[in-house]
């Protein structure tokens, strides 16, 4: 606690926590991870790869893959005031029985910054295959959210109530939800800002192949939506034709 160690060129693999943080658990600290691989770790609770509580971590060139959590956050679990910075980070093929296959943001006070990050091939037993946002407001720039799945809603992203995330130049493609919101699910009063976002080839067994808005909406500009199944948008007005938004269907 209250320490700031640095890890560089380290592999953290095949560890198991009888609790949270299969690979790393950080509480009240600000470590730096450079070119670290966090792979094939298991947590019986939260954060198969990493668990951050009231912590700010700088991550660059990090891989978080093939981790598993029995509860939330197969790859990363953030709680409290945790607001790490992720740059050139790959988060892939992590699983959780609950929500947030790749990343789970538990609180509204979590505000991570993601730049040049990929969220691919992650799966959740409930909500948010790629990422679950519990009223959190992350900033996401040049992010790929692809090939993630959720057994319920939000194959790519699940934004819970009052989440005001900011997404710029984000590709949300080929995600799947067995419920609603193949690409993105917006829960009540969520209102993210999307700029230059691509929504394509996402699918939902229910409604909102691209985006499902449940008493929620989003501010979209210069976004494109196409080839989502069964539809591009549900629960909100299709923004095509306004603010530079286009639909190619």
PDB file of C-alpha atoms in Angstrom:
ATOM      1  CA  UNK A   1       0.000   0.000   0.000  1.00  0.00           C
ATOM      2  CA  UNK A   2       1.137   3.573  -0.843  1.00  0.00           C
ATOM      3  CA  UNK A   3       4.057   2.237  -2.886  1.00  0.00           C
ATOM      4  CA  UNK A   4       4.969   2.795  -6.526  1.00  0.00           C
ATOM      5  CA  UNK A   5       7.043  -0.130  -7.776  1.00  0.00           C
ATOM      6  CA  UNK A   6       7.985  -0.546 -11.434  1.00  0.00           C
ATOM      7  CA  UNK A   7       7.894  -3.844 -13.320  1.00  0.00           C
ATOM      8  CA  UNK A   8       9.538  -4.121 -16.725  1.00  0.00           C
ATOM      9  CA  UNK A   9       9.879  -7.103 -19.089  1.00  0.00           C
ATOM     10  CA  UNK A  10       8.209  -9.442 -16.603  1.00  0.00           C
ATOM     11  CA  UNK A  11       5.861 -12.381 -17.192  1.00  0.00           C
ATOM     12  CA  UNK A  12       3.225 -13.058 -14.548  1.00  0.00           C
ATOM     13  CA  UNK A  13       1.657 -16.378 -15.454  1.00  0.00           C
ATOM     14  CA  UNK A  14      -0.127 -19.423 -14.025  1.00  0.00           C
ATOM     15  CA  UNK A  15      -0.853 -17.805 -10.654  1.00  0.00           C
ATOM     16  CA  UNK A  16      -4.054 -18.325  -8.668  1.00  0.00           C
ATOM     17  CA  UNK A  17      -5.591 -16.129  -5.979  1.00  0.00           C
ATOM     18  CA  UNK A  18      -8.054 -17.437  -3.438  1.00  0.00           C
ATOM     19  CA  UNK A  19      -9.718 -14.053  -3.622  1.00  0.00           C
ATOM     20  CA  UNK A  20      -9.073 -11.161  -6.012  1.00  0.00           C
ATOM     21  CA  UNK A  21      -6.168 -10.412  -8.327  1.00  0.00           C
ATOM     22  CA  UNK A  22      -4.935 -13.636  -9.852  1.00  0.00           C
ATOM     23  CA  UNK A  23      -1.828 -12.036 -11.354  1.00  0.00           C
ATOM     24  CA  UNK A  24      -1.558  -8.734  -9.464  1.00  0.00           C
ATOM     25  CA  UNK A  25      -3.570  -7.152  -6.624  1.00  0.00           C
ATOM     26  CA  UNK A  26      -2.899  -3.457  -5.978  1.00  0.00           C
ATOM     27  CA  UNK A  27      -4.484  -1.476  -3.144  1.00  0.00           C
ATOM     28  CA  UNK A  28      -3.792   2.215  -2.607  1.00  0.00           C
ATOM     29  CA  UNK A  29      -0.652   2.279  -4.744  1.00  0.00           C
ATOM     30  CA  UNK A  30       0.583   3.567  -8.100  1.00  0.00           C
ATOM     31  CA  UNK A  31       2.820   0.996  -9.786  1.00  0.00           C
ATOM     32  CA  UNK A  32       4.201   1.185 -13.320  1.00  0.00           C
ATOM     33  CA  UNK A  33       4.061  -1.783 -15.709  1.00  0.00           C
ATOM     34  CA  UNK A  34       6.221  -1.681 -18.839  1.00  0.00           C
ATOM     35  CA  UNK A  35       6.112  -4.545 -21.344  1.00  0.00           C
ATOM     36  CA  UNK A  36       4.653  -6.953 -18.812  1.00  0.00           C
ATOM     37  CA  UNK A  37       2.640 -10.054 -19.741  1.00  0.00           C
ATOM     38  CA  UNK A  38      -0.165 -11.008 -17.358  1.00  0.00           C
ATOM     39  CA  UNK A  39      -1.379 -14.327 -18.717  1.00  0.00           C
ATOM     40  CA  UNK A  40      -3.255 -17.438 -17.642  1.00  0.00           C
ATOM     41  CA  UNK A  41      -3.967 -16.364 -14.073  1.00  0.00           C
ATOM     42  CA  UNK A  42      -7.072 -17.204 -12.038  1.00  0.00           C
ATOM     43  CA  UNK A  43      -8.977 -15.438  -9.269  1.00  0.00           C
ATOM     44  CA  UNK A  44     -11.784 -17.040  -7.291  1.00  0.00           C
ATOM     45  CA  UNK A  45     -13.285 -13.563  -6.848  1.00  0.00           C
ATOM     46  CA  UNK A  46     -12.573 -10.421  -8.931  1.00  0.00           C
ATOM     47  CA  UNK A  47      -9.812  -9.634 -11.408  1.00  0.00           C
ATOM     48  CA  UNK A  48      -8.385 -12.757 -12.962  1.00  0.00           C
ATOM     49  CA  UNK A  49      -5.391 -10.826 -14.271  1.00  0.00           C
ATOM     50  CA  UNK A  50      -5.277  -7.607 -12.230  1.00  0.00           C
ATOM     51  CA  UNK A  51      -7.229  -6.154  -9.306  1.00  0.00           C
ATOM     52  CA  UNK A  52      -6.902  -2.424  -8.609  1.00  0.00           C
ATOM     53  CA  UNK A  53      -8.493  -0.778  -5.576  1.00  0.00           C
ATOM     54  CA  UNK A  54      -8.049   2.996  -5.124  1.00  0.00           C
ATOM     55  CA  UNK A  55      -4.949   2.756  -7.301  1.00  0.00           C
ATOM     56  CA  UNK A  56      -3.535   4.539 -10.340  1.00  0.00           C
ATOM     57  CA  UNK A  57      -1.349   2.351 -12.519  1.00  0.00           C
ATOM     58  CA  UNK A  58       0.578   3.302 -15.652  1.00  0.00           C
ATOM     59  CA  UNK A  59       0.577   0.452 -18.164  1.00  0.00           C
ATOM     60  CA  UNK A  60       2.463   0.506 -21.446  1.00  0.00           C
ATOM     61  CA  UNK A  61       3.099  -2.369 -23.829  1.00  0.00           C
ATOM     62  CA  UNK A  62       1.246  -4.738 -21.516  1.00  0.00           C
ATOM     63  CA  UNK A  63      -0.586  -7.924 -22.499  1.00  0.00           C
ATOM     64  CA  UNK A  64      -3.474  -9.169 -20.335  1.00  0.00           C
ATOM     65  CA  UNK A  65      -4.707 -12.426 -21.794  1.00  0.00           C
ATOM     66  CA  UNK A  66      -6.258 -15.803 -21.029  1.00  0.00           C
ATOM     67  CA  UNK A  67      -7.060 -14.916 -17.422  1.00  0.00           C
ATOM     68  CA  UNK A  68     -10.198 -16.023 -15.594  1.00  0.00           C
ATOM     69  CA  UNK A  69     -12.281 -14.696 -12.710  1.00  0.00           C
ATOM     70  CA  UNK A  70     -15.159 -16.475 -11.043  1.00  0.00           C
ATOM     71  CA  UNK A  71     -16.769 -13.122 -10.305  1.00  0.00           C
ATOM     72  CA  UNK A  72     -16.279  -9.830 -12.209  1.00  0.00           C
ATOM     73  CA  UNK A  73     -13.383  -8.756 -14.395  1.00  0.00           C
ATOM     74  CA  UNK A  74     -11.734 -11.621 -16.206  1.00  0.00           C
ATOM     75  CA  UNK A  75      -8.782  -9.456 -17.241  1.00  0.00           C
ATOM     76  CA  UNK A  76      -8.912  -6.329 -15.068  1.00  0.00           C
ATOM     77  CA  UNK A  77     -11.123  -5.264 -12.171  1.00  0.00           C
ATOM     78  CA  UNK A  78     -11.106  -1.628 -11.045  1.00  0.00           C
ATOM     79  CA  UNK A  79     -12.853  -0.424  -7.899  1.00  0.00           C
ATOM     80  CA  UNK A  80     -12.934   2.759  -5.828  1.00  0.00           C
ATOM     81  CA  UNK A  81     -10.963   5.648  -7.275  1.00  0.00           C
ATOM     82  CA  UNK A  82      -8.795   3.502  -9.529  1.00  0.00           C
ATOM     83  CA  UNK A  83      -7.981   5.470 -12.679  1.00  0.00           C
ATOM     84  CA  UNK A  84      -5.049   3.828 -14.454  1.00  0.00           C
ATOM     85  CA  UNK A  85      -3.543   4.892 -17.758  1.00  0.00           C
ATOM     86  CA  UNK A  86      -3.360   2.176 -20.424  1.00  0.00           C
ATOM     87  CA  UNK A  87      -1.262   2.772 -23.552  1.00  0.00           C
ATOM     88  CA  UNK A  88      -0.567   0.109 -26.188  1.00  0.00           C
ATOM     89  CA  UNK A  89      -2.249  -2.560 -24.079  1.00  0.00           C
ATOM     90  CA  UNK A  90      -3.780  -5.793 -25.427  1.00  0.00           C
ATOM     91  CA  UNK A  91      -6.597  -7.331 -23.380  1.00  0.00           C
ATOM     92  CA  UNK A  92      -7.696 -10.591 -24.970  1.00  0.00           C
ATOM     93  CA  UNK A  93      -9.349 -13.943 -24.390  1.00  0.00           C
ATOM     94  CA  UNK A  94     -10.170 -13.328 -20.741  1.00  0.00           C
ATOM     95  CA  UNK A  95     -13.292 -14.842 -19.191  1.00  0.00           C
ATOM     96  CA  UNK A  96     -15.571 -14.252 -16.249  1.00  0.00           C
ATOM     97  CA  UNK A  97     -18.631 -16.046 -14.965  1.00  0.00           C
ATOM     98  CA  UNK A  98     -20.135 -12.672 -14.129  1.00  0.00           C
ATOM     99  CA  UNK A  99     -19.621  -9.290 -15.868  1.00  0.00           C
ATOM    100  CA  UNK A 100     -16.734  -7.593 -17.626  1.00  0.00           C
ATOM    101  CA  UNK A 101     -14.906 -10.304 -19.511  1.00  0.00           C
ATOM    102  CA  UNK A 102     -12.005  -8.042 -20.411  1.00  0.00           C
ATOM    103  CA  UNK A 103     -12.401  -5.131 -17.984  1.00  0.00           C
ATOM    104  CA  UNK A 104     -14.837  -4.378 -15.147  1.00  0.00           C
ATOM    105  CA  UNK A 105     -15.156  -0.834 -13.811  1.00  0.00           C
ATOM    106  CA  UNK A 106     -17.034  -1.209 -10.553  1.00  0.00           C
ATOM    107  CA  UNK A 107     -17.619   2.395  -9.447  1.00  0.00           C
ATOM    108  CA  UNK A 108     -18.506   5.804 -10.843  1.00  0.00           C
ATOM    109  CA  UNK A 109     -15.194   7.076  -9.436  1.00  0.00           C
ATOM    110  CA  UNK A 110     -13.206   4.853 -11.808  1.00  0.00           C
ATOM    111  CA  UNK A 111     -11.936   6.973 -14.695  1.00  0.00           C
ATOM    112  CA  UNK A 112      -9.216   5.131 -16.614  1.00  0.00           C
ATOM    113  CA  UNK A 113      -7.660   6.457 -19.803  1.00  0.00           C
ATOM    114  CA  UNK A 114      -7.299   3.943 -22.647  1.00  0.00           C
ATOM    115  CA  UNK A 115      -5.265   4.805 -25.747  1.00  0.00           C
ATOM    116  CA  UNK A 116      -4.244   2.349 -28.473  1.00  0.00           C
ATOM    117  CA  UNK A 117      -5.866  -0.503 -26.590  1.00  0.00           C
ATOM    118  CA  UNK A 118      -7.450  -3.689 -27.940  1.00  0.00           C
ATOM    119  CA  UNK A 119     -10.258  -5.609 -26.241  1.00  0.00           C
ATOM    120  CA  UNK A 120     -10.635  -8.812 -28.232  1.00  0.00           C
ATOM    121  CA  UNK A 121     -12.089 -12.260 -27.720  1.00  0.00           C
ATOM    122  CA  UNK A 122     -13.168 -11.717 -24.123  1.00  0.00           C
ATOM    123  CA  UNK A 123     -16.329 -13.309 -22.732  1.00  0.00           C
ATOM    124  CA  UNK A 124     -18.706 -12.665 -19.843  1.00  0.00           C
ATOM    125  CA  UNK A 125     -21.254 -15.011 -18.309  1.00  0.00           C
ATOM    126  CA  UNK A 126     -23.567 -12.037 -17.795  1.00  0.00           C
ATOM    127  CA  UNK A 127     -22.913  -8.472 -19.027  1.00  0.00           C
ATOM    128  CA  UNK A 128     -20.171  -6.710 -20.954  1.00  0.00           C
ATOM    129  CA  UNK A 129     -18.037  -9.171 -22.859  1.00  0.00           C
ATOM    130  CA  UNK A 130     -15.338  -6.620 -23.635  1.00  0.00           C
ATOM    131  CA  UNK A 131     -15.940  -4.109 -20.837  1.00  0.00           C
ATOM    132  CA  UNK A 132     -18.498  -3.422 -18.124  1.00  0.00           C
ATOM    133  CA  UNK A 133     -18.812   0.201 -17.031  1.00  0.00           C
ATOM    134  CA  UNK A 134     -20.555   0.601 -13.675  1.00  0.00           C
ATOM    135  CA  UNK A 135     -21.544   4.275 -14.064  1.00  0.00           C
ATOM    136  CA  UNK A 136     -17.858   4.937 -14.795  1.00  0.00           C
ATOM    137  CA  UNK A 137     -16.546   7.559 -17.201  1.00  0.00           C
ATOM    138  CA  UNK A 138     -13.449   6.263 -18.986  1.00  0.00           C
ATOM    139  CA  UNK A 139     -11.795   8.031 -21.890  1.00  0.00           C
ATOM    140  CA  UNK A 140     -11.163   5.706 -24.838  1.00  0.00           C
ATOM    141  CA  UNK A 141      -9.146   6.748 -27.902  1.00  0.00           C
ATOM    142  CA  UNK A 142      -8.017   4.507 -30.770  1.00  0.00           C
ATOM    143  CA  UNK A 143      -9.491   1.420 -29.168  1.00  0.00           C
ATOM    144  CA  UNK A 144     -10.581  -1.805 -30.863  1.00  0.00           C
ATOM    145  CA  UNK A 145     -13.459  -3.758 -29.280  1.00  0.00           C
ATOM    146  CA  UNK A 146     -13.794  -6.904 -31.372  1.00  0.00           C
ATOM    147  CA  UNK A 147     -14.932 -10.501 -31.105  1.00  0.00           C
ATOM    148  CA  UNK A 148     -16.183 -10.269 -27.526  1.00  0.00           C
ATOM    149  CA  UNK A 149     -19.314 -11.997 -26.233  1.00  0.00           C
ATOM    150  CA  UNK A 150     -21.789 -11.771 -23.378  1.00  0.00           C
ATOM    151  CA  UNK A 151     -24.286 -14.415 -22.323  1.00  0.00           C
ATOM    152  CA  UNK A 152     -26.764 -11.636 -21.525  1.00  0.00           C
ATOM    153  CA  UNK A 153     -26.418  -8.001 -22.693  1.00  0.00           C
ATOM    154  CA  UNK A 154     -23.582  -5.929 -24.131  1.00  0.00           C
ATOM    155  CA  UNK A 155     -21.374  -8.164 -26.212  1.00  0.00           C
ATOM    156  CA  UNK A 156     -18.764  -5.439 -26.688  1.00  0.00           C
ATOM    157  CA  UNK A 157     -19.534  -2.826 -24.033  1.00  0.00           C
ATOM    158  CA  UNK A 158     -22.118  -2.586 -21.254  1.00  0.00           C
ATOM    159  CA  UNK A 159     -22.639   0.917 -19.881  1.00  0.00           C
ATOM    160  CA  UNK A 160     -24.581   0.881 -16.638  1.00  0.00           C
ATOM    161  CA  UNK A 161     -26.790   3.711 -15.393  1.00  0.00           C
ATOM    162  CA  UNK A 162     -25.322   7.222 -15.570  1.00  0.00           C
ATOM    163  CA  UNK A 163     -22.171   6.242 -17.417  1.00  0.00           C
ATOM    164  CA  UNK A 164     -20.817   9.149 -19.467  1.00  0.00           C
ATOM    165  CA  UNK A 165     -17.901   7.476 -21.210  1.00  0.00           C
ATOM    166  CA  UNK A 166     -16.081   9.256 -24.036  1.00  0.00           C
ATOM    167  CA  UNK A 167     -15.169   7.196 -27.115  1.00  0.00           C
ATOM    168  CA  UNK A 168     -13.093   8.631 -29.967  1.00  0.00           C
ATOM    169  CA  UNK A 169     -11.911   6.665 -33.009  1.00  0.00           C
ATOM    170  CA  UNK A 170     -13.136   3.378 -31.573  1.00  0.00           C
ATOM    171  CA  UNK A 171     -13.974   0.303 -33.675  1.00  0.00           C
ATOM    172  CA  UNK A 172     -16.711  -1.894 -32.191  1.00  0.00           C
ATOM    173  CA  UNK A 173     -16.939  -4.874 -34.512  1.00  0.00           C
ATOM    174  CA  UNK A 174     -18.022  -8.515 -34.565  1.00  0.00           C
ATOM    175  CA  UNK A 175     -19.217  -8.695 -30.968  1.00  0.00           C
ATOM    176  CA  UNK A 176     -22.131 -10.860 -29.879  1.00  0.00           C
ATOM    177  CA  UNK A 177     -24.750 -10.774 -27.137  1.00  0.00           C
ATOM    178  CA  UNK A 178     -27.169 -13.572 -26.420  1.00  0.00           C
ATOM    179  CA  UNK A 179     -29.509 -10.892 -25.086  1.00  0.00           C
ATOM    180  CA  UNK A 180     -29.563  -7.264 -26.286  1.00  0.00           C
ATOM    181  CA  UNK A 181     -26.869  -4.907 -27.493  1.00  0.00           C
ATOM    182  CA  UNK A 182     -24.440  -6.882 -29.589  1.00  0.00           C
ATOM    183  CA  UNK A 183     -21.999  -3.984 -29.840  1.00  0.00           C
ATOM    184  CA  UNK A 184     -23.089  -1.720 -26.991  1.00  0.00           C
ATOM    185  CA  UNK A 185     -25.783  -1.850 -24.312  1.00  0.00           C
ATOM    186  CA  UNK A 186     -26.785   1.433 -22.663  1.00  0.00           C
ATOM    187  CA  UNK A 187     -28.595   1.037 -19.354  1.00  0.00           C
ATOM    188  CA  UNK A 188     -30.928   3.657 -17.898  1.00  0.00           C
ATOM    189  CA  UNK A 189     -29.682   7.244 -18.198  1.00  0.00           C
ATOM    190  CA  UNK A 190     -26.304   6.309 -19.620  1.00  0.00           C
ATOM    191  CA  UNK A 191     -25.236   8.999 -22.085  1.00  0.00           C
ATOM    192  CA  UNK A 192     -21.818   8.428 -23.667  1.00  0.00           C
ATOM    193  CA  UNK A 193     -20.208  10.614 -26.326  1.00  0.00           C
ATOM    194  CA  UNK A 194     -19.098   8.770 -29.468  1.00  0.00           C
ATOM    195  CA  UNK A 195     -16.925  10.497 -32.056  1.00  0.00           C
ATOM    196  CA  UNK A 196     -15.664   8.698 -35.141  1.00  0.00           C
ATOM    197  CA  UNK A 197     -16.847   5.313 -33.888  1.00  0.00           C
ATOM    198  CA  UNK A 198     -17.442   2.348 -36.208  1.00  0.00           C
ATOM    199  CA  UNK A 199     -20.200  -0.134 -35.308  1.00  0.00           C
ATOM    200  CA  UNK A 200     -20.217  -3.078 -37.678  1.00  0.00           C
ATOM    201  CA  UNK A 201     -20.995  -6.779 -37.885  1.00  0.00           C
ATOM    202  CA  UNK A 202     -22.194  -6.994 -34.287  1.00  0.00           C
ATOM    203  CA  UNK A 203     -25.096  -9.286 -33.433  1.00  0.00           C
ATOM    204  CA  UNK A 204     -27.688  -9.726 -30.718  1.00  0.00           C
ATOM    205  CA  UNK A 205     -30.234 -12.466 -30.253  1.00  0.00           C
ATOM    206  CA  UNK A 206     -32.616  -9.817 -28.945  1.00  0.00           C
ATOM    207  CA  UNK A 207     -32.588  -6.157 -30.005  1.00  0.00           C
ATOM    208  CA  UNK A 208     -29.906  -3.656 -30.886  1.00  0.00           C
ATOM    209  CA  UNK A 209     -27.300  -5.451 -32.920  1.00  0.00           C
ATOM    210  CA  UNK A 210     -25.196  -2.294 -32.930  1.00  0.00           C
ATOM    211  CA  UNK A 211     -26.553  -0.353 -29.944  1.00  0.00           C
ATOM    212  CA  UNK A 212     -29.381  -1.104 -27.531  1.00  0.00           C
ATOM    213  CA  UNK A 213     -30.521   1.876 -25.455  1.00  0.00           C
ATOM    214  CA  UNK A 214     -32.727   1.059 -22.470  1.00  0.00           C
ATOM    215  CA  UNK A 215     -34.079   4.425 -21.302  1.00  0.00           C
ATOM    216  CA  UNK A 216     -30.725   5.859 -22.383  1.00  0.00           C
ATOM    217  CA  UNK A 217     -29.153   7.573 -25.363  1.00  0.00           C
ATOM    218  CA  UNK A 218     -25.822   8.699 -26.788  1.00  0.00           C
ATOM    219  CA  UNK A 219     -24.296  11.714 -28.522  1.00  0.00           C
ATOM    220  CA  UNK A 220     -22.865  10.504 -31.827  1.00  0.00           C
ATOM    221  CA  UNK A 221     -20.815  12.456 -34.350  1.00  0.00           C
ATOM    222  CA  UNK A 222     -19.072  11.191 -37.481  1.00  0.00           C
ATOM    223  CA  UNK A 223     -19.947   7.592 -36.632  1.00  0.00           C
ATOM    224  CA  UNK A 224     -20.828   4.802 -39.048  1.00  0.00           C
ATOM    225  CA  UNK A 225     -23.038   1.782 -38.431  1.00  0.00           C
ATOM    226  CA  UNK A 226     -23.553  -1.110 -40.827  1.00  0.00           C
ATOM    227  CA  UNK A 227     -24.176  -4.852 -41.073  1.00  0.00           C
ATOM    228  CA  UNK A 228     -25.339  -5.219 -37.482  1.00  0.00           C
ATOM    229  CA  UNK A 229     -27.937  -7.906 -36.737  1.00  0.00           C
ATOM    230  CA  UNK A 230     -30.886  -7.571 -36.289  1.00  0.00           C
ATOM    231  CA  UNK A 231     -30.534  -3.764 -36.469  1.00  0.00           C
ATOM    232  CA  UNK A 232     -28.078  -0.935 -36.000  1.00  0.00           C
ATOM    233  CA  UNK A 233     -29.939   0.894 -33.226  1.00  0.00           C
ATOM    234  CA  UNK A 234     -32.780  -0.010 -30.898  1.00  0.00           C
ATOM    235  CA  UNK A 235     -34.383   2.133 -28.200  1.00  0.00           C
ATOM    236  CA  UNK A 236     -32.973   5.340 -29.700  1.00  0.00           C
ATOM    237  CA  UNK A 237     -33.252   7.282 -32.920  1.00  0.00           C
ATOM    238  CA  UNK A 238     -30.902   6.181 -35.675  1.00  0.00           C
ATOM    239  CA  UNK A 239     -28.532   9.189 -35.922  1.00  0.00           C
ATOM    240  CA  UNK A 240     -27.726   8.657 -39.614  1.00  0.00           C
ATOM    241  CA  UNK A 241     -27.885  11.892 -41.589  1.00  0.00           C
ATOM    242  CA  UNK A 242     -27.106  14.179 -38.639  1.00  0.00           C
ATOM    243  CA  UNK A 243     -23.764  15.381 -37.257  1.00  0.00           C
ATOM    244  CA  UNK A 244     -21.812  13.525 -39.917  1.00  0.00           C
ATOM    245  CA  UNK A 245     -23.209  10.105 -38.972  1.00  0.00           C
ATOM    246  CA  UNK A 246     -23.815   7.554 -41.710  1.00  0.00           C
ATOM    247  CA  UNK A 247     -25.488   4.178 -42.059  1.00  0.00           C
ATOM    248  CA  UNK A 248     -24.479   1.950 -44.934  1.00  0.00           C
ATOM    249  CA  UNK A 249     -27.410  -0.475 -44.627  1.00  0.00           C
TER     250      UNK A 249
END
